[in-house]
Short mmCIF file of C-alpha atoms in Angstrom, two decimals:
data_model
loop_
_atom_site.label_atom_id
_atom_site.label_comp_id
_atom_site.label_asym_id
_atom_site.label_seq_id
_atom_site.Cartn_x
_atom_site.Cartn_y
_atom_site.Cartn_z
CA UNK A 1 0.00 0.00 0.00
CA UNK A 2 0.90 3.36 -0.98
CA UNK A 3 0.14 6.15 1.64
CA UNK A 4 -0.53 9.85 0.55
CA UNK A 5 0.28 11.77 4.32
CA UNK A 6 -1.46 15.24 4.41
CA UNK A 7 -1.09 18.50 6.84
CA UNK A 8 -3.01 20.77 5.55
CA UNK A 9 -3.05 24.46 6.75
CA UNK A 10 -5.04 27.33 5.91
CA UNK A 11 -2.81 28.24 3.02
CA UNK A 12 -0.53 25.23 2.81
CA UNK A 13 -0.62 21.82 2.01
CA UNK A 14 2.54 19.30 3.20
CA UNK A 15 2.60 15.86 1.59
CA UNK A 16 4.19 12.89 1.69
CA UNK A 17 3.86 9.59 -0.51
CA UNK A 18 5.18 6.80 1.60
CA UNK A 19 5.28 3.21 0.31
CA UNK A 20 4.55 0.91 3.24
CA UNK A 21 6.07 -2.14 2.07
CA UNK A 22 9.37 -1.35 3.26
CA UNK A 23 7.87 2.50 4.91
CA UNK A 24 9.99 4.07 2.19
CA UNK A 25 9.42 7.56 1.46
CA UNK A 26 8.72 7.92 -2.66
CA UNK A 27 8.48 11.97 -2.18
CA UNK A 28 7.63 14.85 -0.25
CA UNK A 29 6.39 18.77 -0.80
CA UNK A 30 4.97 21.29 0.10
CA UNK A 31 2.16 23.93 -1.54
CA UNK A 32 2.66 27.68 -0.10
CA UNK A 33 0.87 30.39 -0.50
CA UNK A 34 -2.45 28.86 -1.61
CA UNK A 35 -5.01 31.50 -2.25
CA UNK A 36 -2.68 33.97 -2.92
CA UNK A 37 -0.46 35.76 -5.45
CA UNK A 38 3.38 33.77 -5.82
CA UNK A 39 1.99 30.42 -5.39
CA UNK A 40 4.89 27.99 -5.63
CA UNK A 41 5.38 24.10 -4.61
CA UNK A 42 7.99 22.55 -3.56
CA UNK A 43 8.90 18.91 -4.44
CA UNK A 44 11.61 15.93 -3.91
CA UNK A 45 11.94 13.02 -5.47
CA UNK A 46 14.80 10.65 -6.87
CA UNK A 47 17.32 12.58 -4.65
CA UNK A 48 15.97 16.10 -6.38
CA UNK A 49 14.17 18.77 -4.65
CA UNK A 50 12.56 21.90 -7.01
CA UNK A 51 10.41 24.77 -5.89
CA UNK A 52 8.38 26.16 -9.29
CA UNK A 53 6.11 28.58 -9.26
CA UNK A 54 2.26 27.76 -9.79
CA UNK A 55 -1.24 29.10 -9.95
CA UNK A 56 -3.35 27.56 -6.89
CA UNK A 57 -5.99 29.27 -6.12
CA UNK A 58 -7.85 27.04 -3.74
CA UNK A 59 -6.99 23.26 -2.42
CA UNK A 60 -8.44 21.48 -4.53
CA UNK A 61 -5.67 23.34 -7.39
CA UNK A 62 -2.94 22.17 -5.17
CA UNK A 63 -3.93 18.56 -5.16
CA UNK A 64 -3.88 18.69 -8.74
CA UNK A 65 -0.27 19.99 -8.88
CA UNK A 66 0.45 17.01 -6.52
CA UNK A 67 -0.64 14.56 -8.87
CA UNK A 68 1.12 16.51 -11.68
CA UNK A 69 4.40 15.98 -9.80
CA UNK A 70 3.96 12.52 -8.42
CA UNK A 71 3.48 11.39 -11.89
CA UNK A 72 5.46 13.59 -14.80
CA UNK A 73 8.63 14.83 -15.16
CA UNK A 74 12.38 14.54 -12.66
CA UNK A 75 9.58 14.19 -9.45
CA UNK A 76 7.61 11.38 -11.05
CA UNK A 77 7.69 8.59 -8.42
CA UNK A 78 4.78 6.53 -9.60
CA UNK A 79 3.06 5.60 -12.99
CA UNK A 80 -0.23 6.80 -11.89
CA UNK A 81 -2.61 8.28 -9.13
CA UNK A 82 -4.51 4.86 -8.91
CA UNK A 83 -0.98 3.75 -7.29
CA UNK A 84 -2.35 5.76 -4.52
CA UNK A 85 -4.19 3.01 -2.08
CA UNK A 86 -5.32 5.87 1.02
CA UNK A 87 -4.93 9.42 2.23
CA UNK A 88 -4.02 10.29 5.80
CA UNK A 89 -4.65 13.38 7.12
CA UNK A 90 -2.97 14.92 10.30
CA UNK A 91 -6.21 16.56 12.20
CA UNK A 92 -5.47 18.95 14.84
CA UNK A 93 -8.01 18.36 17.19
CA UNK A 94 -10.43 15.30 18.02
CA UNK A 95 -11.94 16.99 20.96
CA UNK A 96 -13.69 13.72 22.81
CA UNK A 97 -15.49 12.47 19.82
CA UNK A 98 -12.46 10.62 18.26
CA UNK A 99 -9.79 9.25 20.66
CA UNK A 100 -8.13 6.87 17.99
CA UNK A 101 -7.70 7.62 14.00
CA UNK A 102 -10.60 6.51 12.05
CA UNK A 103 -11.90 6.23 8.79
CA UNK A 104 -13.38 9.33 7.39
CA UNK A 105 -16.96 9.77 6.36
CA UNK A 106 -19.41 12.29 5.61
CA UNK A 107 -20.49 12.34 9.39
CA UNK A 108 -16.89 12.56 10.48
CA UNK A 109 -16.24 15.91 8.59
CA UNK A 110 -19.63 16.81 10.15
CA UNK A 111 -18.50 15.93 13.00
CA UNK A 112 -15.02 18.35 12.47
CA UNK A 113 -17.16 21.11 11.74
CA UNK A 114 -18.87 20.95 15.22
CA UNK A 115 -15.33 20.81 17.05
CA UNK A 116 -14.15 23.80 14.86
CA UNK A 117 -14.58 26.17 17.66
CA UNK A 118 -12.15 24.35 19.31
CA UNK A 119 -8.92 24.58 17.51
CA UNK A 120 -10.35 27.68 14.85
CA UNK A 121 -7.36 28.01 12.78
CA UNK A 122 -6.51 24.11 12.11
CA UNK A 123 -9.84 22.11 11.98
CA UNK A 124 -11.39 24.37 9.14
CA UNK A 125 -7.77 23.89 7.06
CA UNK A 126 -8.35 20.16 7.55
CA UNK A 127 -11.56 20.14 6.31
CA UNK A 128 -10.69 21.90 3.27
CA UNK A 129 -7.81 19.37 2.95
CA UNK A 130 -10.48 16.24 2.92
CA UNK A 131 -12.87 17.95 0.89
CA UNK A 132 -10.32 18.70 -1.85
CA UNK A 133 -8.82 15.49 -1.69
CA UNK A 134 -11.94 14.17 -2.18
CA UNK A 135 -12.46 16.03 -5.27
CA UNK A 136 -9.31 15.47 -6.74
CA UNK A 137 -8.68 11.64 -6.23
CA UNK A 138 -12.06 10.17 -5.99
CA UNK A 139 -14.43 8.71 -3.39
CA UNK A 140 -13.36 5.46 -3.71
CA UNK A 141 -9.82 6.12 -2.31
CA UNK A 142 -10.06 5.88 1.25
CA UNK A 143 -9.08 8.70 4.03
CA UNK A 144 -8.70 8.10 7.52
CA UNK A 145 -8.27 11.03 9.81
CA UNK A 146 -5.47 11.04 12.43
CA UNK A 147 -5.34 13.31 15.51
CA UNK A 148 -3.28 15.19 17.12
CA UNK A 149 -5.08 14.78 20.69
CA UNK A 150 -5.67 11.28 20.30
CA UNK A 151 -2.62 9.66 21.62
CA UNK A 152 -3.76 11.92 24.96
CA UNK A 153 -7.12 10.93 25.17
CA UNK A 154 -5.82 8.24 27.94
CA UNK A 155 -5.45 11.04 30.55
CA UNK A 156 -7.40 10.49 33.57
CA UNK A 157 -9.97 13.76 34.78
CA UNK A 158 -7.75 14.94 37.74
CA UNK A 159 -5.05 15.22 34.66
CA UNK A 160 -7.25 16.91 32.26
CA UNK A 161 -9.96 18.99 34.31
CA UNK A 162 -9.75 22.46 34.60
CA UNK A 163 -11.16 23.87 38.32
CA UNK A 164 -13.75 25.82 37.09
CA UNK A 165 -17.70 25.50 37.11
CA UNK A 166 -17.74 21.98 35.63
CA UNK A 167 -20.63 22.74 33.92
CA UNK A 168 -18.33 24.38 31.46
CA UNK A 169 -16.67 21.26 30.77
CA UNK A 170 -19.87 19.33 30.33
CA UNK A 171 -21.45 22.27 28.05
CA UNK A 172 -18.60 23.60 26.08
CA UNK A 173 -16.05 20.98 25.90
CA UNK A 174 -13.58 22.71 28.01
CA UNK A 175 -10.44 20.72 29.03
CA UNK A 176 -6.87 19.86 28.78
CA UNK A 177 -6.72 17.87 25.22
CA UNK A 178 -3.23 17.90 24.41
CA UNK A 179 -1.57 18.36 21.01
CA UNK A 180 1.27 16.66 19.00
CA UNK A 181 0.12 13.42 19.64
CA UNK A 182 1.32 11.46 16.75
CA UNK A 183 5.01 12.49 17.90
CA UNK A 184 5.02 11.73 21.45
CA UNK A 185 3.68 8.01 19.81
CA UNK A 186 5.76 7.86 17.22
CA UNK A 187 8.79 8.11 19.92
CA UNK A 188 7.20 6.52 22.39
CA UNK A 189 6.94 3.07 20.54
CA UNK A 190 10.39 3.86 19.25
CA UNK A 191 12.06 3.90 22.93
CA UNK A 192 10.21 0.98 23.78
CA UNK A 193 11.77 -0.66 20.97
CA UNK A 194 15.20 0.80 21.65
CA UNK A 195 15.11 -0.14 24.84
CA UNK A 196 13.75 -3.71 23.93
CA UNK A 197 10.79 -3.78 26.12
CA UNK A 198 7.37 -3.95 25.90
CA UNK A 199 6.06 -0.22 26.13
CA UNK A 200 3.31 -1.95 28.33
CA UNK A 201 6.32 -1.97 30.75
CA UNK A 202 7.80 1.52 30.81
CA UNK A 203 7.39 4.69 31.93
CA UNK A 204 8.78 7.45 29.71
CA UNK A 205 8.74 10.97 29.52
CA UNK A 206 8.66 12.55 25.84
CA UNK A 207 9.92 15.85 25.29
CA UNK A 208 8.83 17.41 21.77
CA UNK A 209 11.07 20.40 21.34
CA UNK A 210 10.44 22.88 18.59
CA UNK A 211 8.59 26.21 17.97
CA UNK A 212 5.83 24.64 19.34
CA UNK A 213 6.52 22.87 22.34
CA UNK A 214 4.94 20.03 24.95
CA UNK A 215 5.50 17.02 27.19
CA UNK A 216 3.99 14.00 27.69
CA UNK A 217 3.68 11.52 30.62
CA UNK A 218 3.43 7.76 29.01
CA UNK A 219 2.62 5.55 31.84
CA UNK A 220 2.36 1.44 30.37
CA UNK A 221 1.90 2.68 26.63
CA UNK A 222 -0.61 5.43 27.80
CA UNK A 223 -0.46 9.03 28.23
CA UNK A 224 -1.34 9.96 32.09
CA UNK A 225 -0.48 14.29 32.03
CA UNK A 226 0.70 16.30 29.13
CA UNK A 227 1.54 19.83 28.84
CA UNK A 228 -0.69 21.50 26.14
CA UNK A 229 -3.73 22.27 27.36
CA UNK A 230 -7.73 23.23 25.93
CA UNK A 231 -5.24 24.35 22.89
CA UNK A 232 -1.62 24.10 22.19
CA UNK A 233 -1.00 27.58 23.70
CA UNK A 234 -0.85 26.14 27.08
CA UNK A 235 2.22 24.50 29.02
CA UNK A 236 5.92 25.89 28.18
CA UNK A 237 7.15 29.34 26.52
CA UNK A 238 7.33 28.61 22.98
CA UNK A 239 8.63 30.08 19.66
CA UNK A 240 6.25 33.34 19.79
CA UNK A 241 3.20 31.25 22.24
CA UNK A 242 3.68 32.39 26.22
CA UNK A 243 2.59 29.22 27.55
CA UNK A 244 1.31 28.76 31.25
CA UNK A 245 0.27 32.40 33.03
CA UNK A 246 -2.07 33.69 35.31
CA UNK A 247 -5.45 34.02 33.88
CA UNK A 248 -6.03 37.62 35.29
CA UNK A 249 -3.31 38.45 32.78
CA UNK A 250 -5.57 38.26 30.12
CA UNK A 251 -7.93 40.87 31.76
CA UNK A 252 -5.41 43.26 32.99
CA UNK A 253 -3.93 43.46 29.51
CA UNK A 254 -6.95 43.96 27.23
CA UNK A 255 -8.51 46.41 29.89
CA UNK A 256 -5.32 48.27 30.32
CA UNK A 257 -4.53 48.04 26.99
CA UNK A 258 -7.61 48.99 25.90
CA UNK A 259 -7.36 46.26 22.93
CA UNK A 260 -9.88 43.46 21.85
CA UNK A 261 -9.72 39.69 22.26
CA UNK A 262 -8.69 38.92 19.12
CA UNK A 263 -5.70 41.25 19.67
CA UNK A 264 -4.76 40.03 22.74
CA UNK A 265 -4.71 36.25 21.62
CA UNK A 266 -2.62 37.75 18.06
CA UNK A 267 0.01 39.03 21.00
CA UNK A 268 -0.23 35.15 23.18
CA UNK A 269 0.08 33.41 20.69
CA UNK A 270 2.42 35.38 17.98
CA UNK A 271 4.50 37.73 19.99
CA UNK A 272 5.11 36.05 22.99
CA UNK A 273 7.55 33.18 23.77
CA UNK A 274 11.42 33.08 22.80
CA UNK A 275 10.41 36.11 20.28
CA UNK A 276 8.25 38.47 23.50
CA UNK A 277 11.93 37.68 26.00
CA UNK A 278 14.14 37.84 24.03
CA UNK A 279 12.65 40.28 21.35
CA UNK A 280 15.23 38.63 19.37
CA UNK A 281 13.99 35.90 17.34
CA UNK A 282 11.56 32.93 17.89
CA UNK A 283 14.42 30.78 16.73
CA UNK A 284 16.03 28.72 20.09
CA UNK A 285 19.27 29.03 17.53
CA UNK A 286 18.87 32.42 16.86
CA UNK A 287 18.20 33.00 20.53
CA UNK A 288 21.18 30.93 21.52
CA UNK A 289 23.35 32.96 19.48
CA UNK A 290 22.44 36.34 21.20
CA UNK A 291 22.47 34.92 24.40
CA UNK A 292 26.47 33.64 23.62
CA UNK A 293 27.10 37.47 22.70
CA UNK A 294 26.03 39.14 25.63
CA UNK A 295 22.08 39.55 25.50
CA UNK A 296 21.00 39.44 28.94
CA UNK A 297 17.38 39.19 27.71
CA UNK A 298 18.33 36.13 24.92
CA UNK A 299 19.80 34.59 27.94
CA UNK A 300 17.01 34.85 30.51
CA UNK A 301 14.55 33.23 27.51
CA UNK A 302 16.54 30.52 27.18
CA UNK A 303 17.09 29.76 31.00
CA UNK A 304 13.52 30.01 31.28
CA UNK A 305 12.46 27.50 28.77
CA UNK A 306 15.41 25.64 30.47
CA UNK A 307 14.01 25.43 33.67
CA UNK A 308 10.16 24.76 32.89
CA UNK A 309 11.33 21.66 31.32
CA UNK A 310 12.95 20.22 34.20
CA UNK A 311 10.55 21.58 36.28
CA UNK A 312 7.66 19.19 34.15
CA UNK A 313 9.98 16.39 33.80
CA UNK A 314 10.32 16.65 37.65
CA UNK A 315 6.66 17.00 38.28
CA UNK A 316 5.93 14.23 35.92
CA UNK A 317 8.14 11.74 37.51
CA UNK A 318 6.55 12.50 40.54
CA UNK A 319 2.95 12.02 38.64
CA UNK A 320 4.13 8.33 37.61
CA UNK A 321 5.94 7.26 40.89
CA UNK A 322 9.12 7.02 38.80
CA UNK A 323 10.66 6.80 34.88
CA UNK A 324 12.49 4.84 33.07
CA UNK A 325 13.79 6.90 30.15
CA UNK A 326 13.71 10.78 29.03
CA UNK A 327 13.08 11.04 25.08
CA UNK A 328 14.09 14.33 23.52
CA UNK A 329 12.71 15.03 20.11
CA UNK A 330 11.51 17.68 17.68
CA UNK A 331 14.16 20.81 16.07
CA UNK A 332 15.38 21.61 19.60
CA UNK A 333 15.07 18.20 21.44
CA UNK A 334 17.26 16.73 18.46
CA UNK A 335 19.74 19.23 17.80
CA UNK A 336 20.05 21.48 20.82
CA UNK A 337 22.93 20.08 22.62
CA UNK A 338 23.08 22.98 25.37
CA UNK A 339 19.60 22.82 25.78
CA UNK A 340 19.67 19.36 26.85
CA UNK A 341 22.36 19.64 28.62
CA UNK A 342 21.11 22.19 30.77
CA UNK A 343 18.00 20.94 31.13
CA UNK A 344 19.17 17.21 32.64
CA UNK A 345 22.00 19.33 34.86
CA UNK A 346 21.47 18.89 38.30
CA UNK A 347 19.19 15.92 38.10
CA UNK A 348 21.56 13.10 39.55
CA UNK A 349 19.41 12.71 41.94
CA UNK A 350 16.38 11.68 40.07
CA UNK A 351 19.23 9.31 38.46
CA UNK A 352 19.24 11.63 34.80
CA UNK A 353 22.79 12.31 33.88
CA UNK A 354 23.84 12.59 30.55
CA UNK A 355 27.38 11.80 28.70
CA UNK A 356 28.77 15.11 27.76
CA UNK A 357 30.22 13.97 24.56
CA UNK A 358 27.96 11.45 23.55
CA UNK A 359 25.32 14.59 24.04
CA UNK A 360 27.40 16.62 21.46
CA UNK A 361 27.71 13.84 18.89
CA UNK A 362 24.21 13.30 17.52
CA UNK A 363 23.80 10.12 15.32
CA UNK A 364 21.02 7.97 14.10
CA UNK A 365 17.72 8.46 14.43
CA UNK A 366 18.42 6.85 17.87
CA UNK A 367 20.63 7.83 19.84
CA UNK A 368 21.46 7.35 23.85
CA UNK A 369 23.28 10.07 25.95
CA UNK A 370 22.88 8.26 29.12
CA UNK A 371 25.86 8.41 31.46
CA UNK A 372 27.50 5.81 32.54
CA UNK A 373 26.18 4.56 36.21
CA UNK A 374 22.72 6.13 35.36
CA UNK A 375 19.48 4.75 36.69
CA UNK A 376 17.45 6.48 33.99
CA UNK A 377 18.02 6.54 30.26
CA UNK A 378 18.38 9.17 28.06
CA UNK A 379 17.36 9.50 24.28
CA UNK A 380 17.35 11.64 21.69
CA UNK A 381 15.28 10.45 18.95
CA UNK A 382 13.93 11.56 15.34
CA UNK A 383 10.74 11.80 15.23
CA UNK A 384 8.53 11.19 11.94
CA UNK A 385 4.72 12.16 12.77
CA UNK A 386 4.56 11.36 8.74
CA UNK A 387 5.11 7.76 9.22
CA UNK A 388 3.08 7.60 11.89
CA UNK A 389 -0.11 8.70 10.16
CA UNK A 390 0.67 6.27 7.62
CA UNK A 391 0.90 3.73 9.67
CA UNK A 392 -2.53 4.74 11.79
CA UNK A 393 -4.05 4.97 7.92
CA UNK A 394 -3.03 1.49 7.41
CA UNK A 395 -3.87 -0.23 10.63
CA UNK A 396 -7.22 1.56 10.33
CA UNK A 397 -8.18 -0.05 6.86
CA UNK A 398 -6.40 -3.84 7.55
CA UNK A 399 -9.04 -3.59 10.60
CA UNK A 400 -12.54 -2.25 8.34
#
């Protein structure tokens, strides 16, 4: 079987064609722009990558301009779109309707449209995504959805219950969901391999690192606490997101800045983080870099992502009565050396201590940094939330 992996965004669409025999990628792209002037898409294949310049209008244009790749010219990876055996689809948020991937139907994208409210920038995108795939490849070519919060939907209520009126919760949904789901999986399942033991066995803590940023509690295979929250502004400082804060924040700024909601969450969630400290960048690198200069503000943004990870890795132990390995992953969990370092300094006595030069010398997709004499491992893996859908696409049709 041949798996077409979507994430689709308002004005984006990121593929990848992955044959499953084997899990070999055939190619990968990405649409920009869509809607707008300077359309272009981006494509690799056969060990070559191009970005050309096309006119997409809406979705269903882009999909089209998939196919043309897939199948003509120095991208062609297959002789034709019938190759093409199912379509996953990354789906930001299942809410508490869908706690495992699953097939998608007319009642599902109905379904999508009701949970819109809660995640208003991604669900619509992926809707637009199905719909267009739809168009463009037939209804006989099955699509299975695959979400974000479902790897989390094994929290327990005290995890995930906010302390308000819980008539709120019961009304309008409101909770801690938890977001990059198919990464903490994907990573999960690969320490358990790593580590040769059932995951049924472990308990692991998954760090995904990035511009976004959250943590995850896997307790026996399931996720007991993660970070994110109701949406994935919630938990740690992030690229340009602010993460955890007071509530009464919120009021004290629109009233005193005499500003509207929407302009409030633009600031949360797009000048805040790494970018609202440091007013540098919302690039850890970039951040790292002015912080190795002299910027006293680069350097308190990247103590204080620093610390709130070890402070939830901490807390999180305590939530599971123990751990057996720390997984970093994601752009800064993978390739932030300092970071990690700093962030597992001090921790002896939880029984996390890392190799300094096996923590500098990144190899594999797997790759241990545990010190010698160590009680808990330490691993940075790759992670590959594009193989994972595929593989949630596929398991969902071998079980229809």
């Amino acid at each position: 079987m041949k798996v077409l992996v979507i994430n689709c965004g308002s004005s984006s669409l990121k593929y990848q064609l992955i044959d499953m025999d084997g899990e070999k990628v055939l190619c990968k792209g990405l649409c920009e722009r869509i809607g707008m002037e300077s359309s272009m898409v981006t494509h690799e294949a056969n060990g070559k990558k191009a970005t050309t310049p096309a006119i997409l209008p809406t979705h269903t244009e882009a999909f089209a301009e998939v196919v043309k790749k897939m199948t003509t010219g120095e991208g062609k990876c297959i002789e034709d779109v019938k190759e093409i055996g199912a379509i996953g689809h990354r789906v930001v948020h299942g809410g508490e309707k869908f706690q495992s991937s699953c097939l998608i139907t007319d009642e599902v994208i109905q379904t999508l449209r009701e949970l819109s409210p809660l995640a208003p920038l991604h669900n619509p995108a992926g809707i637009l995504g199905i719909e267009a795939a739809r168009k463009v490849f037939g209804m006989e070519v099955p699509q299975v959805a695959v979400f974000d919060t479902a790897f989390h939907s094994t929290m327990p209520p005290k995890a995930y219950m906010y302390a308000i009126p819980y008539e709120y919760y019961e009304k309008y949904g409101v909770r801690r969901y938890g977001f990059h789901g198919t990464s903490h999986k994907y990573v999960s399942y690969k320490a358990a391999e790593y580590l040769e033991e059932p995951i049924t066995r472990l308990k692991l803590i998954t760090c995904h690192l990035g511009n976004g940023s959250s943590i995850a509690a896997v307790d026996q295979g399931k996720v007991v606490d993660t970070s994110m929250g109701m949406t994935p502004l919630a938990g740690l400082m992030m690229g340009t997101r602010c993460g955890d804060l007071d509530p009464s924040v919120v009021n004290y700024l629109k009233y005193t800045l005499n500003i509207t909601g929407h302009e409030l969450d633009e600031i949360l969630n797009k000048k805040s983080g790494l970018l609202g400290i440091s007013g540098v960048s919302s690039d850890k690198r970039d951040v790292e870099a002015a912080a190795e200069a002299g910027n006293e503000r680069a350097k308190l943004a990247s103590d204080m992502l620093n610390y709130q990870i070890k402070k939830l890795v901490g807390g999180y132990i305590a939530a599971m009565g123990g751990v057996d390995a720390i997984v970093f992953t994601g752009g800064i969990g993978e390739h932030d050396a300092v970071a990690r370092a700093k962030i597992c300094h001090h921790m002896d006595w939880l029984g996390i201590r890392i190799d300094t030069e096996k923590n500098k010398h990144i190899q594999g997709d797997v790759c241990e940094i545990t010190a010698w004499g160590a009680k808990v491992r330490t691993l940075v893996i790759a992670t590959d939330e594009e193989l994972m859908i595929a593989r949630d696409t596929k398991e969902v049709l071998e079980n229809l």
